[in-house]
Coordinates of C-alpha atoms and ligand atoms in Angstrom, one line a residue:
Chain E
M204 CA 18.3 -2.4 22.7
S205 CA 16.1 0.4 22.7
D206 CA 12.7 0.5 24.1
E207 CA 12.0 1.1 20.4
H208 CA 9.2 -1.5 18.9
R209 CA 8.6 -1.5 15.5
L210 CA 6.4 -4.3 14.0
K211 CA 7.7 -6.1 10.9
V212 CA 5.7 -8.5 8.2
D213 CA 7.8 -11.2 6.4
W214 CA 6.2 -10.5 3.1
I215 CA 6.5 -13.8 1.8
A216 CA 4.4 -15.7 4.6
C217 CA 2.2 -12.9 4.2
N218 CA -1.3 -14.2 2.9
G219 CA -3.4 -10.9 3.1
Y220 CA -5.9 -12.5 5.4
G221 CA -5.9 -8.5 6.8
V222 CA -6.6 -10.9 10.8
C223 CA -3.7 -8.3 11.7
E224 CA -5.7 -5.2 11.2
A225 CA -9.1 -6.6 13.5
A226 CA -6.7 -7.2 15.7
A227 CA -4.6 -3.9 15.8
P228 CA -7.1 -1.2 14.0
D229 CA -5.5 1.8 15.4
L230 CA -2.4 0.3 14.3
I231 CA -2.8 -1.6 11.1
V232 CA -4.8 -0.3 8.2
L233 CA -5.1 -2.8 4.6
D234 CA -3.8 -1.9 1.8
D235 CA -5.9 -1.5 -1.9
W236 CA -5.0 -5.7 -2.1
G237 CA -5.5 -6.0 1.6
Y238 CA -1.7 -6.5 2.6
P239 CA -1.3 -4.7 6.3
I240 CA 0.4 -1.4 6.2
L241 CA 2.4 -0.9 9.7
P242 CA 3.2 2.0 11.4
D243 CA 6.0 3.8 10.1
G244 CA 8.1 4.2 13.9
S245 CA 7.9 3.0 17.3
V246 CA 4.8 1.7 18.7
P247 CA 3.4 3.6 20.8
R248 CA 3.4 2.4 24.2
E249 CA -0.8 2.6 25.2
L250 CA -0.8 0.6 21.5
M251 CA 1.5 -2.8 23.0
G252 CA -1.3 -4.5 23.5
Q253 CA -2.7 -4.4 20.0
A254 CA -0.1 -4.9 18.5
R255 CA 0.9 -8.1 20.7
K256 CA -2.8 -9.3 19.8
A257 CA -1.9 -9.2 16.0
I258 CA 1.3 -10.9 16.4
N259 CA -0.1 -13.5 18.4
D260 CA -3.7 -14.1 15.7
C261 CA -1.8 -13.7 12.6
P262 CA -2.6 -17.1 11.0
M263 CA 0.4 -17.2 8.5
V264 CA 3.1 -16.2 11.6
A265 CA 4.0 -13.4 9.7
L266 CA 4.4 -10.6 12.3
S267 CA 7.1 -10.2 14.5
W268 CA 9.2 -7.4 16.6
E269 CA 11.8 -5.8 13.8
N270 CA 14.4 -6.0 16.2
R271 CA 13.6 -10.0 18.2
A272 CA 12.4 -11.6 15.2
S273 CA 15.1 -13.6 13.8
A274 CA 15.4 -15.3 10.3
T275 CA 11.9 -17.5 10.4
G276 CA 10.8 -14.5 11.0
G277 CA 7.8 -14.7 12.5
R278 CA 7.6 -17.7 14.1
L279 CA 10.7 -17.4 16.6
G280 CA 9.1 -13.9 17.2
R281 CA 5.8 -15.1 18.1
L282 CA 7.9 -18.5 20.3
R283 CA 9.7 -16.1 22.1
F284 CA 6.8 -13.1 22.4
G285 CA 4.5 -16.1 23.7
R286 CA 6.8 -16.4 26.7
R287 CA 7.1 -13.0 27.5
G288 CA 3.8 -12.5 27.4
R289 CA 3.3 -15.0 29.8
G290 CA 5.8 -13.6 31.9
Chain D
M209 CA 17.7 -5.4 -27.3
G210 CA 20.5 -5.4 -29.7
T211 CA 22.1 -3.1 -27.9
T212 CA 25.0 -5.9 -27.7
Q213 CA 27.2 -3.8 -30.4
P214 CA 30.5 -2.5 -28.3
V215 CA 31.3 0.9 -28.5
T216 CA 35.7 1.5 -28.7
Q217 CA 36.6 4.0 -26.6
P218 CA 40.3 5.3 -25.0
T219 CA 39.7 5.3 -21.5
E220 CA 39.8 1.6 -21.5
R221 CA 41.3 -0.4 -19.2
L222 CA 38.4 -3.5 -18.5
L223 CA 38.3 -3.2 -22.5
A224 CA 41.2 -2.2 -23.7
G225 CA 43.3 -4.9 -25.9
P226 CA 42.1 -7.0 -28.8
P227 CA 39.5 -5.4 -30.3
L228 CA 35.7 -6.2 -29.5
D229 CA 34.7 -8.8 -32.0
G230 CA 32.4 -11.3 -30.6
R231 CA 35.4 -13.3 -29.9
A232 CA 37.3 -14.1 -26.1
E233 CA 40.7 -13.1 -25.6
A234 CA 42.7 -16.7 -24.8
L235 CA 44.5 -16.7 -21.9
H236 CA 47.4 -16.8 -23.3
A237 CA 46.5 -13.1 -24.4
H238 CA 45.6 -12.1 -21.7
T239 CA 48.2 -13.2 -19.0
T240 CA 50.9 -11.7 -21.7
R241 CA 49.2 -8.6 -22.3
L242 CA 48.3 -8.2 -18.1
G243 CA 50.8 -10.2 -16.5
A244 CA 49.9 -13.3 -14.7
L245 CA 47.5 -12.8 -11.9
P246 CA 49.7 -11.7 -8.5
H247 CA 50.1 -12.9 -4.7
V248 CA 48.6 -10.5 -2.8
P249 CA 48.3 -10.8 0.9
A250 CA 44.1 -10.7 2.2
V251 CA 44.8 -7.7 4.2
Q252 CA 46.5 -5.6 1.7
M253 CA 43.9 -6.9 -0.9
I254 CA 41.0 -5.5 0.8
A255 CA 42.9 -1.8 1.9
A256 CA 43.8 -1.5 -1.5
L257 CA 40.0 -2.2 -2.4
E258 CA 39.2 0.1 0.3
A259 CA 41.4 2.4 -0.9
T260 CA 39.7 2.3 -3.9
G261 CA 36.2 3.5 -3.0
L262 CA 35.3 0.9 -6.0
R263 CA 31.4 0.3 -5.5
G264 CA 29.5 -2.4 -6.1
R265 CA 28.7 -2.8 -10.5
G266 CA 25.5 -4.7 -10.3
G267 CA 22.7 -2.1 -9.5
A268 CA 22.7 -1.6 -5.8
G269 CA 26.8 0.4 -5.1
F270 CA 27.5 -1.0 -2.6
P271 CA 30.8 -0.7 -1.5
V272 CA 33.1 -3.4 -2.3
G273 CA 35.6 -3.4 -0.1
R274 CA 33.7 -3.5 3.2
K275 CA 32.0 -6.6 1.6
W276 CA 35.2 -8.7 1.5
R277 CA 36.1 -7.2 5.1
A278 CA 32.5 -8.2 6.3
I279 CA 34.0 -11.7 5.6
H280 CA 37.4 -11.7 6.0
D281 CA 36.6 -10.1 9.5
Q282 CA 35.0 -13.2 11.8
P283 CA 36.6 -16.3 10.7
G284 CA 34.4 -19.1 12.5
L285 CA 31.4 -19.5 9.8
G286 CA 32.6 -22.0 7.8
V287 CA 35.0 -21.6 4.5
P288 CA 33.5 -18.6 2.5
V289 CA 31.6 -19.0 -1.6
I290 CA 32.3 -16.7 -4.1
V291 CA 29.5 -15.7 -7.0
A292 CA 29.9 -14.3 -9.9
N293 CA 27.2 -12.5 -10.9
G294 CA 26.6 -12.9 -14.9
A295 CA 23.1 -12.8 -13.9
E296 CA 22.5 -9.7 -16.1
G297 CA 18.6 -9.9 -16.2
E298 CA 18.2 -6.0 -17.3
P299 CA 17.2 -6.7 -20.9
E300 CA 18.3 -2.9 -22.3
S301 CA 21.7 -3.4 -20.0
A302 CA 24.8 -5.7 -21.7
K303 CA 27.7 -4.5 -20.7
D304 CA 28.5 -8.1 -18.2
R305 CA 27.3 -10.0 -21.4
V306 CA 30.2 -7.5 -23.6
L307 CA 32.7 -8.0 -21.0
M308 CA 32.1 -12.0 -20.6
A309 CA 31.7 -13.0 -24.2
H310 CA 35.5 -10.8 -24.7
R311 CA 37.4 -10.7 -21.3
P312 CA 36.2 -13.8 -19.5
H313 CA 40.1 -13.7 -17.7
L314 CA 39.2 -10.6 -16.2
V315 CA 36.2 -12.2 -14.3
I316 CA 37.7 -15.4 -13.5
D317 CA 40.7 -13.7 -12.2
G318 CA 38.6 -11.3 -9.8
A319 CA 36.5 -14.4 -8.7
L320 CA 39.7 -16.5 -8.1
L321 CA 41.5 -13.4 -6.1
A322 CA 38.6 -13.3 -3.7
A323 CA 38.7 -17.2 -3.2
R324 CA 42.5 -16.4 -2.1
T325 CA 41.4 -13.4 0.0
L326 CA 38.5 -14.4 1.4
G327 CA 39.9 -18.7 2.0
A328 CA 37.0 -19.8 0.2
D329 CA 37.0 -22.9 -1.7
R330 CA 33.9 -22.8 -4.7
V331 CA 33.5 -20.3 -6.8
E332 CA 30.1 -20.2 -8.8
L333 CA 29.9 -18.2 -12.1
Y334 CA 26.2 -17.4 -12.1
L335 CA 26.1 -16.4 -15.5
G336 CA 22.7 -15.7 -17.7
R337 CA 21.7 -18.5 -19.9
E338 CA 20.3 -16.7 -22.9
H339 CA 23.6 -14.7 -22.6
T340 CA 25.0 -17.5 -25.3
A341 CA 28.3 -15.2 -26.0
A342 CA 29.4 -14.8 -22.6
V343 CA 28.5 -18.5 -21.0
R344 CA 30.6 -19.5 -24.3
A345 CA 33.7 -17.4 -23.5
M346 CA 33.1 -18.2 -19.9
K347 CA 33.1 -21.9 -20.2
G348 CA 36.3 -22.1 -22.4
A349 CA 38.5 -20.0 -20.2
V350 CA 37.7 -22.0 -17.0
E351 CA 39.0 -24.7 -19.2
E352 CA 42.4 -23.0 -20.0
R353 CA 42.5 -22.8 -16.3
L354 CA 45.3 -24.5 -14.3
K355 CA 43.3 -27.8 -12.6
S356 CA 43.9 -26.3 -9.3
D357 CA 41.9 -23.3 -10.1
R358 CA 39.6 -25.2 -12.9
K359 CA 38.9 -27.2 -9.4
L360 CA 36.8 -24.3 -7.6
L361 CA 34.9 -22.9 -10.5
H362 CA 31.9 -24.0 -11.7
V363 CA 29.6 -22.5 -14.0
I364 CA 26.4 -22.3 -13.2
E365 CA 23.6 -21.3 -16.0
A366 CA 21.2 -18.5 -14.7
P367 CA 17.6 -19.2 -14.9
T368 CA 15.8 -16.1 -17.1
G369 CA 14.3 -13.2 -15.4
Y370 CA 15.0 -10.0 -13.6
V371 CA 14.9 -10.7 -10.2
A372 CA 17.1 -14.4 -10.8
G373 CA 20.0 -11.9 -10.3
E374 CA 19.2 -10.5 -7.1
S375 CA 21.7 -11.8 -4.5
T376 CA 19.3 -14.0 -2.2
A377 CA 17.7 -15.3 -5.6
V378 CA 20.9 -16.1 -6.5
V379 CA 21.6 -18.1 -2.8
H380 CA 18.8 -20.1 -3.1
Y381 CA 19.1 -20.8 -6.4
L382 CA 22.1 -22.1 -5.6
N383 CA 21.1 -24.0 -2.4
S384 CA 17.9 -25.3 -3.8
K385 CA 17.8 -24.2 -7.7
D386 CA 14.7 -21.8 -7.4
A387 CA 15.3 -18.0 -8.0
R388 CA 13.2 -16.6 -6.5
P389 CA 14.2 -14.0 -4.0
M390 CA 14.1 -15.0 -0.1
L391 CA 14.0 -13.1 3.1
T392 CA 18.2 -12.3 4.2
P393 CA 18.7 -12.7 7.4
P394 CA 20.4 -14.7 8.9
R395 CA 23.2 -12.2 6.5
M396 CA 24.5 -14.1 3.7
S397 CA 28.1 -12.8 4.5
E398 CA 27.6 -15.2 6.9
R399 CA 25.2 -18.0 6.3
G400 CA 24.3 -17.9 2.2
V401 CA 25.4 -20.7 0.2
R402 CA 25.5 -24.1 1.5
N403 CA 24.9 -22.0 4.1
R404 CA 28.6 -21.0 4.4
P405 CA 29.7 -17.3 4.4
T406 CA 28.9 -16.2 0.6
L407 CA 30.5 -12.8 -1.4
V408 CA 28.0 -12.2 -4.2
Q409 CA 29.5 -10.4 -6.2
N410 CA 28.9 -8.6 -10.1
V411 CA 31.0 -9.7 -12.9
E412 CA 31.9 -6.2 -13.5
S413 CA 32.9 -5.6 -10.1
L414 CA 34.8 -8.6 -9.6
A415 CA 36.8 -7.2 -13.8
Q416 CA 37.7 -4.3 -11.6
V417 CA 39.4 -5.9 -8.6
A418 CA 41.8 -7.8 -11.4
L419 CA 43.5 -4.4 -12.2
I420 CA 43.3 -3.4 -9.3
A421 CA 45.3 -6.7 -7.9
R422 CA 47.9 -6.1 -10.7
Y423 CA 48.1 -1.6 -10.3
G424 CA 47.1 -1.0 -7.1
A425 CA 44.6 1.8 -5.8
D426 CA 46.6 5.2 -6.7
W427 CA 46.2 3.7 -10.2
F428 CA 42.8 3.3 -9.8
R429 CA 41.6 7.0 -8.7
D430 CA 43.7 7.9 -11.9
A431 CA 41.0 7.7 -13.8
G432 CA 37.2 9.3 -12.6
R433 CA 36.2 12.6 -12.9
G434 CA 34.2 13.2 -9.8
K435 CA 34.0 11.5 -5.9
D436 CA 33.7 8.0 -7.0
R437 CA 36.9 7.0 -9.1
G438 CA 37.9 4.6 -11.7
T439 CA 36.4 3.5 -15.2
G440 CA 32.9 1.5 -15.3
L441 CA 30.7 -0.2 -18.0
V442 CA 27.9 1.7 -19.7
T443 CA 25.1 1.1 -22.1
I444 CA 24.1 3.8 -23.9
A445 CA 20.8 3.0 -26.1
G446 CA 19.0 5.4 -28.4
P447 CA 18.8 8.2 -30.6
V448 CA 23.0 7.9 -31.1
R449 CA 25.1 6.4 -34.0
H450 CA 26.1 3.5 -32.2
E451 CA 24.1 2.2 -29.5
G452 CA 26.2 -0.5 -27.0
V453 CA 28.5 -0.9 -23.9
A454 CA 31.1 1.7 -23.7
E455 CA 33.6 2.2 -20.6
I456 CA 33.8 5.8 -19.6
E457 CA 35.9 7.3 -17.0
L458 CA 33.4 7.9 -14.6
G459 CA 32.3 11.2 -13.8
T460 CA 32.3 11.6 -17.5
P461 CA 29.3 14.1 -18.5
L462 CA 26.2 12.5 -20.1
A463 CA 26.8 14.9 -23.6
E464 CA 30.4 13.7 -23.9
L465 CA 29.4 9.2 -23.3
V466 CA 26.7 10.9 -26.5
E467 CA 30.1 11.9 -28.8
M468 CA 31.4 8.4 -27.5
A469 CA 28.7 6.9 -28.9
G470 CA 28.6 9.0 -32.4
G471 CA 26.2 11.3 -31.7
L472 CA 22.8 12.4 -31.5
T473 CA 20.6 10.4 -34.5
G474 CA 17.2 11.7 -33.4
N475 CA 16.1 15.0 -30.5
P476 CA 16.1 13.5 -27.1
K477 CA 13.9 14.1 -25.1
A478 CA 14.6 12.2 -21.5
V479 CA 16.5 9.5 -20.4
L480 CA 16.5 6.4 -18.3
I481 CA 19.9 5.9 -16.0
G482 CA 20.3 2.6 -14.2
G483 CA 17.9 1.0 -15.8
Y484 CA 14.7 -0.5 -15.6
F485 CA 14.8 0.0 -11.5
G486 CA 16.1 3.9 -12.5
T487 CA 15.3 6.6 -12.6
W488 CA 14.1 8.9 -15.5
A489 CA 15.3 12.7 -16.3
P490 CA 14.8 15.3 -18.8
I491 CA 17.7 15.2 -21.3
E492 CA 18.0 19.5 -20.7
S493 CA 18.8 18.8 -17.2
V494 CA 21.3 15.9 -17.5
W495 CA 23.1 16.8 -20.5
G496 CA 26.1 17.8 -18.6
M497 CA 25.4 15.6 -15.5
P498 CA 29.0 13.6 -14.5
L499 CA 28.1 10.1 -15.1
E500 CA 29.3 9.0 -11.0
P501 CA 27.2 7.2 -8.3
E502 CA 27.8 10.5 -6.4
S503 CA 26.7 13.4 -8.1
L504 CA 23.7 11.2 -9.8
K505 CA 23.1 11.0 -6.3
A506 CA 22.7 14.4 -5.2
A507 CA 20.8 15.6 -8.1
G508 CA 18.6 12.0 -7.6
L509 CA 19.2 9.9 -9.6
T510 CA 21.2 6.5 -9.6
F511 CA 23.9 5.1 -11.5
G512 CA 22.3 1.8 -11.1
C513 CA 24.1 -1.1 -13.5
G514 CA 24.9 2.0 -15.7
L515 CA 22.4 2.0 -18.7
V516 CA 21.7 5.5 -20.3
R517 CA 18.3 4.8 -22.8
I518 CA 17.7 8.0 -24.1
V519 CA 14.3 8.5 -25.8
D520 CA 13.4 11.3 -28.2
E521 CA 10.7 13.2 -29.1
R522 CA 8.8 11.1 -31.0
T523 CA 9.3 8.3 -28.3
C524 CA 6.0 8.0 -26.1
G525 CA 7.2 8.0 -22.4
V526 CA 3.4 7.9 -21.4
G527 CA 4.0 4.3 -23.4
Y528 CA 8.1 3.2 -22.5
S529 CA 7.1 3.5 -19.0
A530 CA 3.9 1.4 -19.4
R531 CA 6.1 -1.0 -21.8
I532 CA 8.9 -1.4 -18.6
M533 CA 6.0 -1.6 -15.9
D534 CA 4.6 -4.2 -17.5
F535 CA 7.9 -6.3 -17.9
L536 CA 8.6 -5.5 -14.1
A537 CA 4.6 -6.9 -12.5
A538 CA 5.7 -10.3 -15.0
G539 CA 9.1 -10.7 -13.6
S540 CA 7.6 -10.3 -9.9
A541 CA 8.0 -13.3 -8.3
M542 CA 4.9 -13.4 -7.1
Q543 CA 5.7 -13.7 -3.8
C544 CA 4.5 -10.4 -1.5
G545 CA 1.3 -9.9 -2.0
P546 CA 2.3 -6.1 -2.5
C547 CA 4.6 -7.3 -5.1
K548 CA 2.5 -9.7 -6.9
Y549 CA -0.8 -7.8 -7.0
G550 CA 0.6 -4.0 -6.7
L551 CA 2.6 -4.2 -9.4
A552 CA 0.2 -5.8 -12.0
D553 CA -2.1 -2.7 -10.8
L554 CA 0.3 0.1 -11.8
A555 CA 0.6 -1.9 -15.5
E556 CA -2.7 -2.1 -16.0
A557 CA -3.8 1.1 -14.8
S558 CA -0.4 2.7 -17.0
G559 CA -1.5 0.6 -20.0
R560 CA -4.6 2.0 -20.2
V561 CA -3.4 5.4 -19.6
A562 CA -0.9 5.0 -23.0
G563 CA -3.3 3.2 -24.7
M564 CA -5.6 5.8 -24.2
G565 CA -8.2 4.4 -22.2
A566 CA -7.8 5.4 -19.2
K567 CA -10.0 5.4 -16.3
A568 CA -10.5 8.5 -14.0
T569 CA -8.6 7.5 -11.3
D570 CA -5.8 6.1 -13.1
L571 CA -3.4 8.8 -12.5
Y572 CA -4.3 9.2 -9.4
D573 CA -4.2 5.5 -8.2
I574 CA -0.7 4.8 -10.6
G575 CA 1.2 8.6 -8.2
R576 CA -0.9 6.4 -4.9
W577 CA 0.4 2.9 -5.7
T578 CA 3.9 3.6 -6.2
A579 CA 4.5 4.9 -3.1
L580 CA 2.8 2.2 -1.3
V581 CA 4.4 -0.5 -3.3
T582 CA 7.8 1.1 -2.1
G583 CA 10.1 -1.2 1.0
R584 CA 6.5 -3.2 1.1
G585 CA 7.9 -6.7 -0.1
A586 CA 10.7 -9.8 -0.1
C587 CA 13.6 -7.8 -2.2
R588 CA 13.4 -4.3 -3.5
H589 CA 12.2 -5.3 -6.9
P590 CA 8.9 -3.2 -6.9
D591 CA 10.5 -0.3 -4.9
G592 CA 12.8 -0.3 -8.6
A593 CA 9.7 -0.6 -10.7
A594 CA 7.7 2.3 -8.4
Q595 CA 10.6 3.9 -8.7
Q596 CA 10.4 4.3 -12.7
M597 CA 7.0 4.7 -12.4
S598 CA 6.7 7.7 -10.6
T599 CA 10.0 9.2 -12.2
A600 CA 8.0 8.9 -15.2
L601 CA 5.2 10.3 -14.4
A602 CA 7.2 12.9 -13.4
V603 CA 9.6 13.9 -16.5
F604 CA 6.2 12.7 -18.8
A605 CA 4.4 14.7 -16.5
D606 CA 2.2 16.6 -20.2
D607 CA 2.4 13.5 -21.8
F608 CA 0.9 10.9 -18.8
A609 CA -1.8 14.1 -18.5
S610 CA -2.3 14.2 -22.6
H611 CA -3.0 10.7 -22.6
A612 CA -5.4 10.0 -20.2
D613 CA -7.4 13.6 -20.2
R614 CA -7.8 14.1 -23.7
R615 CA -6.9 10.8 -25.2
R616 CA -3.9 12.4 -27.2
C617 CA -0.8 11.5 -27.6
L618 CA 2.0 14.6 -28.1
A619 CA 5.1 12.0 -29.0
A620 CA 2.5 10.6 -32.1
S621 CA 1.2 14.2 -32.8
L622 CA 4.7 14.8 -33.4
I623 CA 5.2 12.4 -36.3
G624 CA 1.6 12.8 -37.5
A625 CA -0.3 9.3 -36.7
Y626 CA -2.4 10.3 -34.3
R627 CA -4.4 7.9 -31.8
Ligands
FMN146 C1 15.2 -7.5 -8.8 C2 17.0 -7.0 -8.7 C3 17.7 -7.7 -10.0 C4 19.5 -8.1 -10.0 N1 19.8 -8.2 -10.7 C5 21.2 -8.4 -10.7 C6 22.6 -9.2 -11.9 O1 21.3 -9.2 -13.4 N2 23.2 -9.0 -11.9 C7 23.5 -8.5 -11.3 O2 24.9 -8.2 -10.6 N3 23.2 -8.1 -9.7 C8 21.7 -7.3 -9.9 N4 20.9 -7.2 -8.5 C9 22.0 -7.0 -7.3 C10 22.3 -8.5 -6.9 O3 21.4 -7.8 -5.9 C11 23.3 -7.7 -5.8 O4 23.4 -6.6 -5.3 C12 24.8 -7.7 -6.3 O5 24.7 -8.9 -7.4 C13 26.4 -7.9 -5.6 O6 27.9 -7.6 -6.1 P1 28.0 -5.8 -6.7 O7 28.4 -5.0 -5.4 O8 29.3 -6.3 -7.3 O9 26.6 -5.1 -7.5 C14 19.5 -7.3 -8.2 C15 18.8 -6.5 -8.0 C16 17.6 -6.8 -7.5 C17 17.0 -5.7 -6.3
SF4_147 S1 -3.0 -11.2 9.7 FE1 -0.6 -11.6 8.9 S2 -1.3 -12.7 7.3 FE2 -2.8 -11.6 8.0 S3 -2.6 -9.9 6.5 FE3 -2.0 -9.5 8.3 S4 0.3 -10.3 8.3 FE4 -0.7 -10.5 6.8
SF4_148 S1 9.3 -8.5 -3.5 FE1 8.8 -9.3 -5.1 S2 10.0 -9.8 -6.4 FE2 10.9 -10.0 -4.6 S3 10.5 -11.8 -3.5 FE3 8.6 -10.7 -2.9 S4 7.0 -10.7 -4.7 FE4 9.5 -11.6 -5.1

């Protein structure tokens, strides 16, 4: 794909625990109901670390990369990401 | 909502034939009038659909030909399934139930054409169970068909509810009796019902296909006054002599539709076009508006499911939009936070404003929350709900302000009933 790095939420899985905000305070804010508001466009290079942390920390595996995630959404995104992260 | 009275008109194609008196057209009458269902080769059928420019009539307006081609051009993913979507969960729309109740064989013809064109071995007729006349007519029509066709056709009574007609909810229900939307990718054109490529198509869209197969794309495009061609079913409600379902040439101005419906019986103020997911507009700005997807879109409005709900000056727009919001909030499948909590808060805040009990922050919050819930659910339910609310906020701005600030209803004051 391109070097676009967009985050997405699986809204059915997300429970609004807000762990993602703590992991990525410069990237994610919570709305009135405690659900994450994601950045509009691509995650800037300098915040990639925060984005990765948010994906890995989310207890519901609800966060993933838009272009890499698949049907199972978060989980696959996370596994793939985990491998990338180590490699 | 008592708007099932059909309105008969000259530009009729889908509704041509015997009077719309509550009785379904029988198969022999249908084939005598229109001829037997022709065998059209797949490639030709899809090319014809593309040439018509026919858009889906379930609300989203996606081009029908493109949807069929996507499934046709990807063999190897399994035998496709066709779903005729007759859920019609939109409370004020009656066009699908009127069509199914009177012309069930047009819908079945269209579904069978889809099955033949795409090589499907199953057709699910997904019918809102509360539309009893439509369900009865469709079941009766299936019984009249040849045994070979009957084997394909399965009537499924869909649960009542606004989101039960959303396409992923339809697939979910057919797979596991749970009519809640689900996350889509892998696309249902690849894996849907029984994990097979699935075509979900509104019943009116399919009925249009039944006529296109017989008369061709040029004939289809003969009707229409704007960019989108053909005819369309609409439901007109409000202060007109005959509320109900009408078939119009797409692009017919609103004023003319009102004439078709016997003229006004009150002083109109605003119109909700496209359904509870639709857009409000002040009457003067849309009186001459061609009712057709392209023109409406250019004006920031939506054709949606063809609902044209007029409200008169004595109707409180704040109360009307708040009641819709309440209905849509209750209709959320409660799976996604912003939809579940956001729509509930929107309903409560708009209800407080309508009921003269607004908090100081309510108007501000309503504006903010409509933006906040948009695009933040697994399906587009919150988007549609927000669209209705935000256009109401703009069109009834004075009424909202008066309710919130002076605790006075401008519409009620017209009829001398101060609250
Ligand atoms: C909340 C929601 C409810 C819907 N309800 C219906 C419905 O009752 N009937 C229908 O045909 N389409 C409904 N739709 C649209 C379907 O998702 C789908 O787009 C449509 O059935 C496809 O057929 P078409 O392309 O012929 O319009 C709904 C969409 C949403 C977001
Ligand atoms: S951490 Fe995960 S579950 Fe919690 S709010 Fe963020 S995305 Fe939702
Ligand atoms: S957005 Fe709302 S209606 Fe759609 S799946 Fe989520 S909770 Fe259900």
